Amino acid sequence: MKNYFIARARRLRTTPYTSRIEKQGVTAYTVYNHMLLPAAFGSLEDSYHHLKEYVQIWDVAGERQVEISGKDSAKLVQLMTCRDLSKSKDGRCYYCPIIDEEAGIINDPVVLRINENKWWISIADSDVILFAKGLAIGNKFDVKIIEPNVDIMAVQGPKSFKLMEKVFGDKITKLKFFGFDYFDFEGTKHLIAQSGWSKQGGYEIYVENTKSGLKLYDLLFKIGKEFNVKPGCPNLIERIESTLLSYGNDMDNGDNPYECGFDKFINIDSNIVFLGKEKLKKIKTEGIKKKLMGIKFDIEEINLTESMDLKDERSNIIGELRSACYSPHFRKVIGIAMMKKPFWEVSQIVKIEINGKTFDGKVCDLPFI
Amino acid sequence: MKNYFIARARRLRTTPYTSRIEKQGVTAYTVYNHMLLPAAFGSLEDSYHHLKEYVQIWDVAGERQVEISGKDSAKLVQLMTCRDLSKSKDGRCYYCPIIDEEAGIINDPVVLRINENKWWISIADSDVILFAKGLAIGNKFDVKIIEPNVDIMAVQGPKSFKLMEKVFGDKITKLKFFGFDYFDFEGTKHLIAQSGWSKQGGYEIYVENTKSGLKLYDLLFKIGKEFNVKPGCPNLIERIESTLLSYGNDMDNGDNPYECGFDKFINIDSNIVFLGKEKLKKIKTEGIKKKLMGIKFDIEEINLTESMDLKDERSNIIGELRSACYSPHFRKVIGIAMMKKPFWEVSQIVKIEINGKTFDGKVCDLPFI
């Protein structure tokens, strides 16, 4: 596959870490929330193996925050998601599909409840701030909505705990998964969550004080040598194996949360008020007609740049492959596909055409691992 | 400057033209409305000279449409823009800044009035559809909001008129600037506007019927040989010389329309209802504190990837350079900058640091040409 350059401009915003990662060998970018998100430091597979064994520092500033504060903030946040947040607690993160009135997914952020009147929506790639502003204006809600100056630095991998302990002490190892708290670094408080875009464990540091954050970035590399620290970024292979769904890749506004397997984040039976609730009830009654499933192919390579048709024996389209990579763990290509009913059953055979050749794949459950 | 690759994935959507432009030699992409937008076919300067003399076909499918239809559609479209659309006519395009309640710019689309109850908002790079949906839901407007299957193909350059006449006949040469109409191509109607992201003249074909559009694409190249037709894309040099402002580059949500020189598109004295009207009145009374201006530097090269500080003699920051390129027309670097009051006067000297060296520039009026 031919590679193409990315044309740089102010519109594809740099991050506070950009000059550093460029010295550290970033080779490819993607664009996420109008911002550069590093996508490779050389070989994806080398980076994958390293991430699973050691620790990496990631510039994930592209995960922007939508800050909603004020008297009606809880009401607005709840209005946007089908997940019941009525019993949510300060200092906790919540994975919350955001849907519209037709129950189409708009984003799948992690929502941080800072307190009852202040929330951060840590967004995937769509302008949730515009949806929130539109809803707030239309409903005359008493809220303030901004994109705060927050640039997340992630510390990911099994050695992240030891590395972070060296800086923040024992207290940080006690942080629960999806919990967050404030930690001091040389006199500056940083909001840190035990979370991240990998299943190898780690933290996300919500850097508000850029100067202190950059100092911390440099320090982590300096003192992380004993743990073989390297720069990295969300890794395509790791995230597919771990089945961390990606908005825009695995799902989009044409899909509803039931189709994406988000059942446990849908609370249609509670008293909460959210958009698309009636539509979700209808969908639940009628049943879904497509569903995200895993697929495994006995091939050693794939370059997916857009949806690929999955067909049956008679060349009928029965599904759409949306993400895929070669998995070193399974020693085959694995992918995430939206399968039509009734072809989503495990072991269903699918056919895919790559460079004029047809290969067989088999439907499997998600997550892969 | 080092070049970086773009990491491909379904989330950075391809267009119906992608496979064609890749065969035709596209070398760089940018991302626009979550879609690949070609940014270079080899040398920018060669492409600039060609565009000014001949004709180019552009894949600008990234200019997505937000279709707003239904009883309250005119009300919603007007609510989003400070430009008075009460006297707008079917078959006309309108450049309309979209602003929020604080008068911060959200987008600067071209709005097409298809009829009183159906509008297309041809957007710059932000998810206007989410703003429109939020406003419609909050206000309980009777509208339908979708992103229709429209992939614009632009025909730009002085020879575009002759080329299009060969396909659509005399009628198309009578289309006025920013007018649009439906034209038949082998039995399929295409909405075509006299418009485009260059000032070299031309058309934008709003392709809804993909199959017919691709046939037309191929035909234009075939019959365009006599006009030296080439593939192209919005050209950085041409657009800066012509001062076609770019949302995200030259302005963003932190700027208001007065600061961007959009005075003629602001109608605070009419009876129309739009967001940010009171704020705009206040801004007009108090006066703006920053303003977009041109800058010329006696240097031969610049690579702008993010905002660059402009300083005075005493190293105070007096402005921010947001777009810049070497202009073959002026034989110097030209750029668009947000200048602080009172440093926006023509002939104001600014200093810029590039690779450790300081250069002088001079403020000038916009547009450059």
XYZ file of C-alpha atoms in Angstrom:
738
model
C 0.000 0.000 0.000
C 1.281 3.423 -0.923
C 1.773 5.877 1.925
C 0.577 9.470 1.774
C 1.825 12.481 3.668
C -0.294 14.549 5.961
C -0.499 18.219 4.967
C 0.192 20.319 8.036
C -1.675 23.469 8.968
C -2.920 25.271 12.073
C -6.346 23.630 11.523
C -4.824 20.257 12.424
C -3.815 21.464 15.857
C -0.482 20.517 17.370
C -0.333 19.539 21.049
C 2.072 20.668 23.788
C 3.910 17.384 23.219
C 4.233 17.587 19.421
C 7.767 18.992 19.296
C 8.891 16.276 21.713
C 7.327 13.312 19.908
C 8.740 14.546 16.610
C 12.224 14.406 18.113
C 11.357 10.990 19.545
C 10.574 9.475 16.164
C 6.853 9.670 15.438
C 6.333 8.506 11.833
C 2.598 8.804 11.243
C -0.276 10.896 12.456
C -3.990 10.625 12.411
C -6.367 13.510 13.113
C -8.636 13.353 16.141
C -10.889 16.191 17.196
C -9.104 18.524 14.762
C -5.791 17.684 16.447
C -2.744 15.624 15.531
C -2.761 12.232 17.220
C 0.419 10.205 16.800
C -0.376 6.903 15.085
C 3.008 5.185 14.760
C 6.589 5.308 15.937
C 7.993 2.988 13.295
C 6.691 -0.598 13.366
C 3.181 -1.094 14.796
C 4.039 -4.639 15.770
C 7.233 -3.732 17.621
C 5.299 -1.071 19.494
C 2.563 -3.607 20.299
C 5.022 -6.055 21.832
C 6.701 -3.289 23.781
C 3.365 -1.978 25.121
C 2.407 -5.430 26.400
C 5.662 -5.844 28.293
C 6.923 -2.434 29.392
C 5.569 1.107 29.595
C 4.868 3.846 27.071
C 4.110 7.548 27.285
C 1.408 8.679 24.871
C 0.411 12.098 23.581
C -3.366 11.668 23.509
C -4.205 15.369 23.758
C -6.613 14.714 20.870
C -8.965 13.232 23.470
C -10.412 16.690 24.124
C -12.584 17.567 27.084
C -16.002 19.163 26.950
C -16.424 20.850 30.317
C -20.017 21.308 31.419
C -20.536 23.230 34.627
C -23.360 25.047 36.357
C -26.732 24.360 37.939
C -28.120 22.284 35.055
C -24.913 20.471 34.168
C -25.970 17.059 35.525
C -29.270 17.354 33.679
C -27.541 18.153 30.372
C -24.968 15.369 30.690
C -27.728 12.872 31.489
C -29.832 14.126 28.577
C -27.018 13.166 26.201
C -26.429 9.589 27.361
C -28.500 6.431 27.740
C -26.417 5.380 30.739
C -27.993 6.133 34.123
C -25.734 8.635 35.894
C -28.138 9.344 38.764
C -26.019 7.342 41.185
C -22.683 8.487 39.771
C -19.977 9.552 42.214
C -17.397 12.327 42.283
C -13.966 11.091 41.251
C -15.245 8.366 38.956
C -15.105 7.849 35.173
C -18.100 6.471 33.255
C -18.088 5.089 29.712
C -21.213 6.708 28.231
C -22.565 6.327 24.706
C -23.955 9.686 23.574
C -26.928 9.283 21.267
C -29.349 11.485 19.362
C -33.156 11.293 19.245
C -32.985 8.481 16.695
C -30.637 6.589 19.049
C -27.791 6.973 16.572
C -24.434 7.125 18.331
C -22.795 10.562 18.310
C -19.779 9.736 20.440
C -18.662 7.219 23.072
C -16.794 9.289 25.622
C -15.607 8.649 29.134
C -17.470 11.040 31.417
C -15.634 12.279 34.502
C -17.788 13.508 37.342
C -15.594 16.124 38.976
C -18.508 17.145 41.153
C -22.277 17.413 40.832
C -21.921 20.739 39.026
C -18.812 20.106 36.957
C -18.287 17.333 34.416
C -15.651 16.560 31.832
C -16.675 14.602 28.767
C -13.488 13.034 27.421
C -14.533 12.635 23.832
C -13.912 10.401 20.855
C -13.680 12.045 17.430
C -16.753 14.274 16.960
C -17.646 17.791 18.070
C -19.745 16.913 21.122
C -19.295 20.505 22.311
C -21.556 21.678 19.465
C -24.260 19.152 20.376
C -24.053 20.192 24.027
C -24.186 23.898 23.155
C -27.162 23.397 20.850
C -29.075 21.421 23.485
C -28.222 23.886 26.242
C -29.294 26.906 24.207
C -32.475 25.252 22.964
C -33.453 24.069 26.448
C -32.341 27.307 28.129
C -30.190 25.329 30.556
C -28.107 27.194 33.102
C -24.714 25.779 32.137
C -21.315 26.896 30.950
C -19.768 24.799 28.178
C -16.109 25.140 27.220
C -13.212 23.144 25.848
C -10.759 23.551 28.720
C -7.011 23.645 28.260
C -6.492 19.942 29.012
C -3.959 17.828 27.122
C -3.961 14.212 28.204
C -0.698 12.335 28.527
C -1.217 8.602 28.972
C 1.157 6.213 30.706
C 0.291 2.732 29.478
C 1.642 -0.771 29.871
C 2.237 -3.194 32.748
C 5.190 -1.224 34.067
C 3.173 2.003 34.224
C 2.258 1.343 37.849
C 5.872 1.102 38.981
C 6.848 4.132 36.943
C 4.048 6.309 38.263
C 4.730 5.158 41.817
C 8.265 6.549 41.511
C 6.783 9.996 40.888
C 3.569 10.035 42.886
C 4.263 7.478 45.604
C 2.202 4.640 46.941
C -1.086 6.585 46.806
C -1.345 6.286 43.026
C -1.172 2.492 43.042
C -4.324 2.508 45.178
C -6.362 4.349 42.562
C -9.076 1.998 41.336
C -9.799 1.352 37.653
C -11.823 4.288 36.272
C -11.232 6.215 39.491
C -9.461 9.574 39.430
C -7.931 11.904 41.956
C -5.574 14.867 42.165
C -1.878 14.193 42.583
C 0.896 16.638 43.357
C 3.919 17.037 41.112
C 6.398 19.624 42.348
C 3.644 21.817 43.738
C 1.192 21.438 40.848
C -1.957 19.336 41.144
C -2.750 17.017 38.236
C -5.971 15.107 37.736
C -4.967 11.498 37.092
C -7.274 8.598 36.240
C -6.535 4.896 36.144
C -7.674 4.464 32.573
C -6.448 4.573 29.006
C -6.839 3.399 25.455
C -5.218 -0.009 26.035
C -5.965 -2.975 28.239
C -2.370 -3.218 29.416
C -3.084 -1.025 32.441
C -2.066 2.509 33.155
C -3.010 6.077 33.741
C -4.236 9.159 31.984
C -2.888 12.471 33.244
C -5.277 15.317 32.442
C -2.657 18.044 32.092
C -4.079 21.525 32.721
C -0.806 23.178 33.708
C 1.148 22.735 30.480
C 4.520 23.792 31.887
C 4.308 21.309 34.741
C 2.964 18.622 32.409
C 5.922 18.949 30.066
C 8.307 18.738 33.001
C 6.530 15.572 34.090
C 6.687 14.207 30.525
C 10.458 14.658 30.456
C 10.877 13.234 33.933
C 8.898 10.089 33.105
C 11.284 9.344 30.250
C 14.302 10.054 32.420
C 13.344 7.903 35.388
C 11.542 5.334 33.236
C 14.717 3.949 31.697
C 14.789 1.089 34.186
C 11.351 0.041 32.918
C 12.330 0.413 29.267
C 9.975 3.363 28.739
C 9.302 4.421 25.141
C 7.101 6.923 23.360
C 3.987 5.330 21.911
C 0.409 5.883 20.910
C -2.883 3.989 20.857
C -1.888 0.799 19.076
C -4.190 -0.565 16.362
C -3.280 -4.193 17.054
C -3.590 -3.982 20.817
C -6.887 -2.100 20.665
C -8.472 -4.587 18.255
C -7.263 -7.622 20.226
C -8.585 -5.972 23.404
C -11.724 -4.825 21.549
C -11.633 -1.214 22.592
C -14.181 0.068 20.089
C -13.330 3.185 18.130
C -15.991 5.717 17.162
C -15.886 6.400 13.428
C -14.129 3.106 12.842
C -16.259 0.386 14.405
C -19.443 2.404 14.797
C -20.951 5.689 13.719
C -24.159 7.732 13.739
C -25.845 5.047 11.611
C -25.586 2.538 14.478
C -27.433 2.328 17.783
C -25.953 1.201 21.119
C -27.691 -2.195 21.055
C -26.058 -2.959 17.720
C -22.674 -2.213 19.286
C -23.177 -4.484 22.282
C -23.483 -1.604 24.745
C -26.465 -3.213 26.520
C -25.011 -2.713 29.975
C -24.724 1.033 29.365
C -28.382 1.394 28.343
C -30.874 2.160 31.101
C -34.284 2.479 29.467
C -36.101 1.166 32.546
C -34.922 3.881 34.922
C -36.622 7.253 35.449
C -33.831 9.299 33.902
C -34.510 11.637 30.994
C -32.309 11.204 27.939
C -32.585 11.655 24.182
C -33.549 8.626 22.154
C -35.104 6.789 25.111
C -38.384 6.039 23.322
C -36.511 4.995 20.212
C -34.338 2.606 22.245
C -37.430 1.052 23.808
C -38.820 0.478 20.331
C -35.552 -1.022 19.116
C -35.437 -3.340 22.108
C -38.971 -4.543 21.438
C -38.475 -5.022 17.728
C -34.964 -6.433 17.946
C -31.847 -5.277 16.109
C -31.033 -6.120 12.513
C -27.241 -5.847 12.635
C -24.631 -6.404 15.279
C -20.895 -5.870 15.859
C -18.998 -9.154 15.883
C -15.440 -10.339 15.633
C -14.049 -12.061 12.545
C -10.922 -14.153 12.167
C -9.268 -14.757 8.811
C -6.506 -17.260 8.097
C -4.387 -14.654 6.367
C -1.265 -12.844 7.424
C -1.836 -9.303 6.280
C -4.537 -6.713 5.745
C -4.601 -2.986 5.037
C -8.011 -1.641 5.791
C -8.577 1.975 4.754
C -12.364 1.876 4.415
C -15.235 -0.558 5.002
C -14.839 -3.888 3.222
C -17.759 -6.056 2.154
C -18.191 -9.463 3.713
C -20.131 -11.886 1.535
C -21.724 -15.292 1.727
C -21.266 -18.203 -0.684
C -23.639 -16.618 -3.171
C -21.932 -13.210 -3.104
C -24.659 -11.548 -1.059
C -23.305 -8.877 1.244
C -23.832 -10.097 4.802
C -21.593 -7.742 6.713
C -19.106 -4.905 6.690
C -15.572 -5.191 8.031
C -14.718 -1.894 9.768
C -11.377 -2.442 11.528
C -8.781 -5.151 11.028
C -5.130 -5.992 11.604
C -2.777 -8.933 11.756
C -2.813 -10.226 15.315
C 0.457 -11.677 16.600
C -1.530 -13.259 19.444
C -3.854 -15.252 17.184
C -1.379 -15.505 14.302
C -4.099 -14.457 11.893
C -5.983 -11.380 10.799
C -8.731 -10.310 13.188
C -11.334 -7.648 12.615
C -14.477 -5.998 13.884
C -17.484 -6.172 11.583
C -21.098 -5.040 11.524
C -22.896 -8.263 10.592
C -26.417 -8.408 9.203
C -29.055 -10.600 10.800
C -29.002 -13.660 10.780
C -25.361 -13.896 9.736
C -23.912 -12.798 13.076
C -23.838 -16.282 14.606
C -20.464 -17.578 15.789
C -18.751 -19.732 13.144
C -20.643 -18.140 10.255
C -18.321 -18.215 7.249
C -17.684 -14.892 5.487
C -15.823 -14.208 2.268
C -13.627 -11.209 1.657
C -11.873 -10.073 -1.504
C -8.362 -8.658 -1.234
C -6.436 -7.706 -4.369
C -8.699 -9.869 -6.504
C -8.333 -12.958 -4.308
C -11.087 -14.345 -2.077
C -10.398 -15.455 1.489
C -12.590 -17.094 4.122
C -13.184 -15.733 7.587
C -15.204 -16.924 10.560
C -17.439 -14.918 12.872
C -16.505 -14.984 16.567
C -17.554 -13.300 19.788
C -16.210 -10.017 21.034
C -14.016 -9.247 22.875
C -11.328 -11.320 21.233
C -9.291 -11.687 24.422
C 10.696 20.127 7.474
C 10.199 16.434 8.013
C 7.120 14.887 6.436
C 4.836 12.503 8.291
C 2.515 9.856 6.945
C -1.196 9.825 7.497
C -2.458 6.675 9.201
C -5.424 5.367 7.248
C -8.578 3.976 8.793
C -12.319 3.916 8.137
C -12.692 6.884 10.550
C -10.884 9.087 8.010
C -13.516 8.445 5.382
C -12.566 7.902 1.760
C -14.649 9.541 -0.983
C -16.072 8.078 -4.204
C -13.106 9.701 -5.981
C -10.331 8.399 -3.697
C -9.317 5.412 -5.816
C -9.138 7.679 -8.870
C -7.049 10.458 -7.328
C -4.642 7.905 -5.904
C -4.042 6.595 -9.408
C -3.713 10.212 -10.580
C -0.868 11.000 -8.221
C -2.175 12.569 -5.019
C 0.777 12.884 -2.614
C -0.696 14.389 0.543
C -3.994 14.457 2.376
C -5.547 16.573 5.015
C -8.650 15.602 6.992
C -11.814 17.644 6.620
C -15.093 16.726 8.274
C -13.684 13.304 9.136
C -12.936 12.715 5.465
C -9.786 12.612 3.335
C -9.279 15.828 1.414
C -6.433 15.773 -1.123
C -3.876 18.462 -0.271
C -1.185 18.040 -2.929
C -0.430 16.419 -6.245
C 3.316 16.920 -6.147
C 4.509 20.544 -6.150
C 2.099 23.115 -4.680
C 3.618 25.825 -6.819
C 3.296 23.911 -10.079
C -0.312 23.201 -9.222
C -0.866 26.883 -8.396
C 0.437 28.032 -11.795
C -1.607 25.379 -13.555
C -4.791 26.355 -11.702
C -4.378 29.995 -12.704
C -4.027 29.137 -16.371
C -5.981 25.973 -17.148
C -8.583 23.815 -15.415
C -8.502 21.295 -12.590
C -10.911 18.692 -11.231
C -11.005 18.518 -7.452
C -12.300 15.915 -5.024
C -13.796 18.180 -2.366
C -16.263 15.630 -0.987
C -14.976 16.676 2.450
C -17.183 19.753 2.094
C -20.109 17.830 3.581
C -23.714 18.962 3.460
C -26.029 19.369 6.398
C -29.513 19.050 4.955
C -32.215 20.783 6.951
C -35.756 20.285 5.732
C -39.244 20.676 7.097
C -41.612 23.349 8.346
C -39.142 25.065 10.699
C -36.062 24.686 8.493
C -35.767 28.354 7.534
C -36.151 29.334 11.177
C -33.363 26.968 12.260
C -30.966 28.003 9.501
C -31.539 31.674 10.346
C -31.074 30.984 14.065
C -27.560 29.752 13.329
C -26.282 32.671 11.256
C -25.892 36.413 11.716
C -26.549 36.964 8.002
C -30.095 37.999 7.147
C -31.615 35.228 5.010
C -35.165 36.617 5.054
C -34.866 37.795 1.470
C -32.905 34.784 0.236
C -33.935 33.139 -3.015
C -34.209 29.547 -4.219
C -31.233 28.545 -6.344
C -28.779 30.867 -4.619
C -25.719 30.275 -2.405
C -25.029 32.446 0.651
C -21.767 32.682 2.591
C -22.988 32.583 6.193
C -20.895 32.702 9.359
C -22.454 30.367 11.940
C -21.959 31.640 15.471
C -22.857 30.586 19.001
C -24.444 32.671 21.779
C -21.091 34.245 22.603
C -20.714 35.192 18.914
C -17.790 32.785 18.555
C -17.584 31.382 15.033
C -18.562 27.721 14.719
C -18.265 27.403 10.965
C -18.352 29.558 7.831
C -20.378 27.528 5.348
C -22.019 28.343 2.071
C -25.757 27.913 2.533
C -27.771 26.730 -0.468
C -31.443 27.557 -0.445
C -32.938 24.681 -2.426
C -36.404 25.890 -1.477
C -38.053 27.502 1.511
C -38.297 24.150 3.269
C -35.015 22.548 2.205
C -31.541 23.915 2.775
C -28.045 22.549 2.355
C -25.315 23.911 4.570
C -22.044 23.227 2.752
C -19.739 23.183 5.728
C -16.161 23.952 6.643
C -14.426 21.628 9.099
C -16.665 21.250 12.178
C -19.685 19.096 12.992
C -22.417 21.659 12.301
C -24.900 18.782 12.119
C -24.507 18.246 15.870
C -25.123 21.939 16.601
C -28.198 21.900 14.355
C -29.537 18.702 15.958
C -29.006 20.064 19.465
C -30.774 23.325 18.635
C -33.633 21.563 16.863
C -34.218 19.125 19.719
C -33.967 21.810 22.394
C -36.318 24.153 20.534
C -38.667 21.342 19.475
C -38.395 22.478 15.866
C -40.229 20.524 13.183
C -37.220 19.693 10.998
C -35.352 16.740 9.587
C -31.561 16.981 9.740
C -29.338 14.593 7.817
C -25.965 14.394 6.097
C -27.110 13.523 2.579
C -25.073 11.411 0.197
C -23.479 14.372 -1.592
C -19.845 14.340 -2.726
C -18.767 17.580 -4.337
C -16.515 17.537 -7.368
C -15.148 20.972 -8.208
C -14.078 22.166 -11.649
C -11.794 25.155 -11.114
C -9.653 27.445 -13.219
C -10.205 29.856 -16.117
C -10.778 27.038 -18.604
C -13.499 25.460 -16.449
C -16.192 27.399 -18.301
C -15.193 26.028 -21.691
C -14.827 22.524 -20.308
C -18.207 22.507 -18.605
C -19.851 23.991 -21.684
C -18.686 20.962 -23.647
C -20.714 18.733 -21.334
C -23.684 20.837 -20.305
C -24.002 23.258 -23.196
C -24.460 26.976 -23.313
C -26.881 27.037 -20.374
C -24.131 26.474 -17.803
C -22.130 29.495 -18.880
C -25.141 31.640 -17.994
C -25.157 30.515 -14.375
C -24.317 33.533 -12.204
C -21.680 33.503 -9.478
C -23.146 31.786 -6.393
C -26.184 30.722 -8.399
C -27.033 27.046 -8.789
C -29.324 24.969 -10.940
C -29.912 21.389 -12.048
C -28.136 20.141 -15.159
C -28.655 16.909 -17.019
C -25.822 14.471 -17.637
C -26.886 11.381 -19.582
C -30.296 11.347 -17.940
C -29.163 12.186 -14.414
C -29.761 15.613 -12.870
C -26.861 17.184 -11.002
C -27.034 20.276 -8.820
C -24.251 22.562 -10.044
C -23.225 25.912 -8.548
C -20.907 28.545 -9.944
C -18.639 28.582 -6.921
C -15.556 26.965 -5.469
C -12.571 27.236 -3.196
C -10.502 29.337 -5.593
C -10.895 32.724 -7.217
C -9.951 31.386 -10.643
C -13.583 30.713 -11.516
C -15.431 27.470 -11.821
C -18.143 25.161 -10.640
C -19.024 22.821 -7.838
C -20.994 19.727 -8.796
C -23.000 18.419 -5.849
C -22.917 14.754 -6.822
C -25.807 12.766 -5.337
C -25.843 9.993 -7.917
C -22.376 8.537 -7.356
C -22.363 6.308 -10.414
C -23.244 9.165 -12.735
C -20.808 11.469 -10.928
C -17.917 9.084 -11.469
C -18.799 8.777 -15.142
C -18.787 12.564 -15.361
C -15.457 12.712 -13.523
C -13.876 10.400 -16.056
C -15.444 12.227 -18.993
C -14.160 15.611 -17.809
C -10.610 14.290 -17.873
C -11.129 12.708 -21.271
C -12.610 15.706 -23.038
C -10.588 18.213 -21.008
C -7.286 17.317 -22.647
C -7.572 20.240 -25.027
C -7.731 22.565 -21.981
C -4.826 20.830 -20.240
C -7.058 19.490 -17.464
C -5.328 18.064 -14.383
C -6.357 16.684 -11.014
C -5.954 19.227 -8.229
C -7.192 20.342 -4.861
C -7.719 23.569 -2.931
C -4.321 25.229 -3.290
C -2.743 26.841 -0.225
C -0.961 29.525 -2.240
C -3.930 30.475 -4.380
C -6.336 30.566 -1.444
C -4.052 32.808 0.628
C -3.344 35.178 -2.269
C -7.103 35.313 -2.955
C -7.817 35.502 0.788
C -10.376 32.755 0.948
C -10.435 32.394 4.718
C -10.227 28.901 6.162
C -12.064 27.935 9.348
C -9.677 26.386 11.851
C -6.735 28.028 10.139
C -7.472 31.755 9.982
C -10.283 31.832 12.523
C -11.888 29.623 15.133
C -14.447 29.605 17.945
C -12.329 32.124 19.864
C -12.981 34.771 17.191
C -16.122 36.717 16.342
C -17.260 37.747 12.844
C -16.276 41.405 13.280
C -12.715 40.357 14.068
C -12.665 38.409 10.804
C -13.888 41.277 8.666
C -17.286 39.690 8.013
C -19.132 42.992 8.601
C -21.188 42.694 5.441
C -22.540 39.324 6.568
C -23.688 40.645 9.963
C -27.238 41.975 10.175
C -27.803 43.051 13.770
C -30.198 45.835 12.753
C -32.751 43.586 11.048
C -35.659 41.841 12.791
C -34.303 38.343 12.290
C -33.711 36.040 15.253
C -30.266 34.490 15.542
C -27.920 33.325 18.271
C -25.357 35.807 19.514
C -27.262 38.854 18.252
C -27.129 40.698 21.589
C -23.477 39.806 21.986
C -22.699 41.155 18.507
C -24.475 44.428 19.331
C -22.332 44.750 22.438
C -19.154 43.985 20.488
C -20.065 46.585 17.903
C -20.626 49.224 20.567
C -17.456 48.417 22.489
C -15.270 47.827 19.444
C -13.079 44.822 18.690
C -9.668 44.217 20.221
C -8.133 42.076 17.494
C -8.523 41.829 13.736
C -7.473 39.637 10.814
C -4.932 41.372 8.593
C -2.469 40.458 5.900
C 1.281 40.383 6.460
C 4.100 40.412 3.918
C 7.596 39.218 4.741
C 10.669 39.695 2.572
C 11.572 36.032 2.820
C 11.337 33.195 0.347
C 10.082 30.289 2.383
C 7.883 29.412 5.343
C 6.444 26.208 6.782
C 3.622 27.040 9.088
C 2.251 24.097 11.083
C 0.786 26.034 14.005
C 0.262 29.649 15.076
C 3.450 31.717 15.095
C 3.969 34.734 17.348
C 4.389 38.153 15.795
C 6.301 40.596 17.991
C 7.159 44.272 18.168
C 10.605 45.820 18.652
C 10.475 45.112 22.363
C 9.477 41.458 21.944
C 5.886 42.001 23.013
C 3.483 39.669 21.227
C 1.296 41.842 19.009
C -0.253 39.238 16.750
C -0.535 35.624 15.685
C 0.302 34.372 12.193
C -2.238 31.685 11.292
C -1.669 30.862 7.607
C 1.305 31.620 5.376
C 3.021 30.604 2.164
C 5.513 31.849 -0.368
C 3.596 33.817 -2.979
C 4.944 33.657 -6.532
C 2.780 36.698 -7.335
C 4.335 38.965 -4.695
C 7.701 37.168 -4.691
C 7.630 37.099 -0.921
C 5.962 35.272 1.940
C 2.413 36.384 2.662
C 0.244 35.385 5.561
C -2.992 35.956 7.430
C -2.656 37.064 11.034
C -4.878 37.976 13.959
C -3.382 41.313 15.052
C -3.947 42.896 18.437
C -5.220 46.453 18.746
C -3.601 48.947 17.970
C -1.020 46.989 15.957
C -3.322 46.192 13.041
C -2.618 49.392 11.117
C -1.231 49.023 7.595
C 2.582 49.265 7.522
C 2.949 48.190 11.152
C 6.255 46.308 11.393
C 6.111 42.805 12.916
C 8.954 40.485 13.823
C 8.890 36.735 13.404
C 11.403 34.113 14.470
C 12.130 31.225 12.102
C 14.797 28.666 12.970
C 16.407 31.064 15.441
C 16.559 33.973 12.993
C 14.374 37.088 13.187
C 12.676 38.549 10.117
C 10.610 41.670 9.585
C 7.132 41.727 8.105
C 4.669 44.478 7.356
C 0.918 44.559 7.973
C -1.276 45.059 4.884
C -4.945 45.021 3.981
C -6.907 41.931 3.036
C -7.591 40.640 0.451
C -4.079 40.571 -0.929
C -5.253 40.634 -4.533
